[in-house]
Amino acid sequence: MASPRVRVIVLNSALGPLDYRVPHGMTVEPGSIVVAPLGPRQLLGVVWDADRLPTEEVGDNRLRNLLSVADAPPVPGPLRRLIEWTADYYLAPLASVLRMALASTSALEGAKLVVEYRATGDVPDRLTPQRAQALERIGDRQGLVRELAAIADVSDGVIRGLVKAGALKGIEVDIDHPFPLPDPDHAPPMLSDVQQDVAGTLRAAVDARAFQPFLLDGVTGSGKTEVYFEAVAQAIATGRQTLVLLPEIALTEPFLKRFHARFGCQPVAWHSGLRQSQRRRAWRAVASGQALVTVGARSALFLPYRNLGLIVVDEAHESSFKQEDGVHYHARDVAVMRGHFERCPVLLATATPAIETRQQVALGRYAELRLPGRYGAAQMPSIHAIDLLREPPDRGRWIAPRLVVAIDEALARGEQALLFLNRRGYAPLTLCRHCGHRFQCPNCTAWMVEHRLIRRLACHHCGHVEPTPRVCPECGEEEHLVACGPGVERIADEAAALWPQAKIAVVTSDTIWSPAKAAEFVARMESGEIDIVVGTQLVTKGYHFPDLTVVGVVDADLGLSGGDLRAAERSFQQIMQVSGRAGRGEKPGHVYIQTHDPAAPVMQALVSGDAESFYAAETEARRDADAPPFGRFAAIVVSSEDKDAALETARALGRAAPQFDVMQVYGPAPAPLAMLRGRHRFRLLVHARRTFDVQDAIRDWLGRVEWPAKVRVVVDVDPYNFL
Ligand code: ADP
Ligand code: ZN
């Protein structure tokens, strides 16, 4: 009988599926994680369902043997289907998507035992004072040699001596000790009637064990989290796993705290800040089904859950769910597909749904659940526009008089204020007033942003930094360099000048770069140690500070410039979210929006609170333009350090573009960010009917064109970033 042959996806994006032979004595099944030979190398791979992938035919006699099978559960079927779908939809190599599922290689090494020691009760013949001290302090504790040495305040040698003398004995333990189990009945809230209704629907959906997407649309502070926790409780009670996706790791910390208060222990956190041992433990617990609730950013979506019963995408409108490098996927959309393959409900929670999501509701594909008012006594904040032309700030300042007065009053009442400006650093542009020189990044088509706190100019696209110069490199003049426009640091300076007694915190990704930093910020806000927060989009979501009553949007027009089709929608969402931080407790909130164009539809919608007509108008504009969700876009970005090579490839692609009535190709044109990280960029934009299989057309098209190795061609399906 011929040896069984299996089809394997190896973790090498340049290779398609390969066939291998399963050697005698080895058993594998679809999903088994294996080590396969490739030339002289060994590669990790996953055995795939034979009938689902094409390969080149290789004769049995040329097949090589698999080398080993990992001591880890096989990649489950629903996840294999998700990996196929993601690779297909986003035109990515299967191996690149699979790599996200195998995100901890140490987890594949199998269970690991370590030896811990504990006292046997025997007293050694030679009982030195140190040994006596060690035995006394260790008592009936158990630990690694170095842990016991630390407890006993003796050297490792003393502990080892005690082991040799038979006073301590070794016990093998698993390093992946289980995570604590959340208790669904630990501290359930008393839900209001509306909340109770929604929670009931969600609990039933969890019990139904069927695919069903929901939009949980509730204003900020309406209790969305509280309500979806009821669905989580139901999943826990029935022994099924939950995945909660958050848009930023900065939000993890407040979430963990809240979860702890509700369920008595923390969930499993998955993010880029984990140590290798923590990743391994989390991965294995997810794969075994022991981890009942996992919270994480995008990458948690591809973990190998064993029995997923619920997926929650919190702040589902956030554009940070869109991954902009590697596999260009949108975590919100992939989450829905995962729910489809896992046959479980998917809950998109947000106060400001994306137009795409609303459209799915309109089509009847997603069920809508609403929480129309804030919970308890909290009222929605009042929102006022400040016309910067009519009531401008003083010269050289950015905070208008009316907002100054509002903050004065809040501080006098002992309350807190938030100034929002979505721009890191001190100033977005530095200019020589003598010769007009502007400081530009050497690698990107972008201005260098001054960061005064660290005395550097930084490029926000590639990370290039240089010391802030004193002299203009162009004309050599000193004392003529000026900072143009404000960033958060400049607003913080202005606030410090206006309110010298106030304690001011700047919150951006420069200051809050880890969950621990976020926790520190939250603690300082809660204890009233901070009076005024100046922050970027990082402070717009999730946080709940009852004493924060005034929010000022320093430049509401900022997000509206640029040719992004979602600009108005995104500005609306961002300002609604930041407004949602005001007046969440019993004290009323006030929001001031500084704008040059108070008549713009976005500003009108924000002030009147009439989200519906804004959404309706935006939706119609999209429909007229055949823009998403009615039509579909894909961007093809061609880049190279060699400008001519990039241009030539882009033109070749342009010439080879397929002709269809239902699909137009625009370009190539220099991408708006014509140079990025030292690479020249050209873009082709594909615009097609919703029903048209763009992926297939693009796959076929790119397959017909060849380009040199120094040119990179990246396809972004459903792009969010039009730079
Ligand atoms: P959202 O997620 O919609 O912004 P949250 O779930 O954060 O709203 O709720 C806002 C605040 O109101 C939180 O402090 C939350 O604990 C509180 N809250 C909401 N619903 C209840 C409830 N039924 N019982 C007690 N507190 C609640
Ligand atoms: Zn740069």
GROMACS .gro file of C-alpha atoms and ligand atoms in nm, residues 441-444 446 448 459-464 676-677, ligand 2:
model
   15
  441CYS     CA    1   1.138   6.387   0.627
  442PRO     CA    2   1.423   6.255   0.413
  443ASN     CA    3   1.235   5.924   0.365
  444CYS     CA    4   0.874   6.036   0.323
  446ALA     CA    5   0.577   6.445   0.502
  448MET     CA    6   0.878   6.668   1.037
  459CYS     CA    7   0.838   6.181   1.108
  460HIS     CA    8   0.507   6.020   1.202
  461HIS     CA    9   0.520   5.791   0.901
  462CYS     CA   10   0.860   5.623   0.922
  463GLY     CA   11   0.980   5.718   1.269
  464HIS     CA   12   1.284   5.915   1.147
  676LEU     CA   13   0.721   5.645   0.227
  677ARG     CA   14   1.012   5.496   0.420
  725ZN      ZN   15   0.948   5.960   0.725
   0.00000   0.00000   0.00000
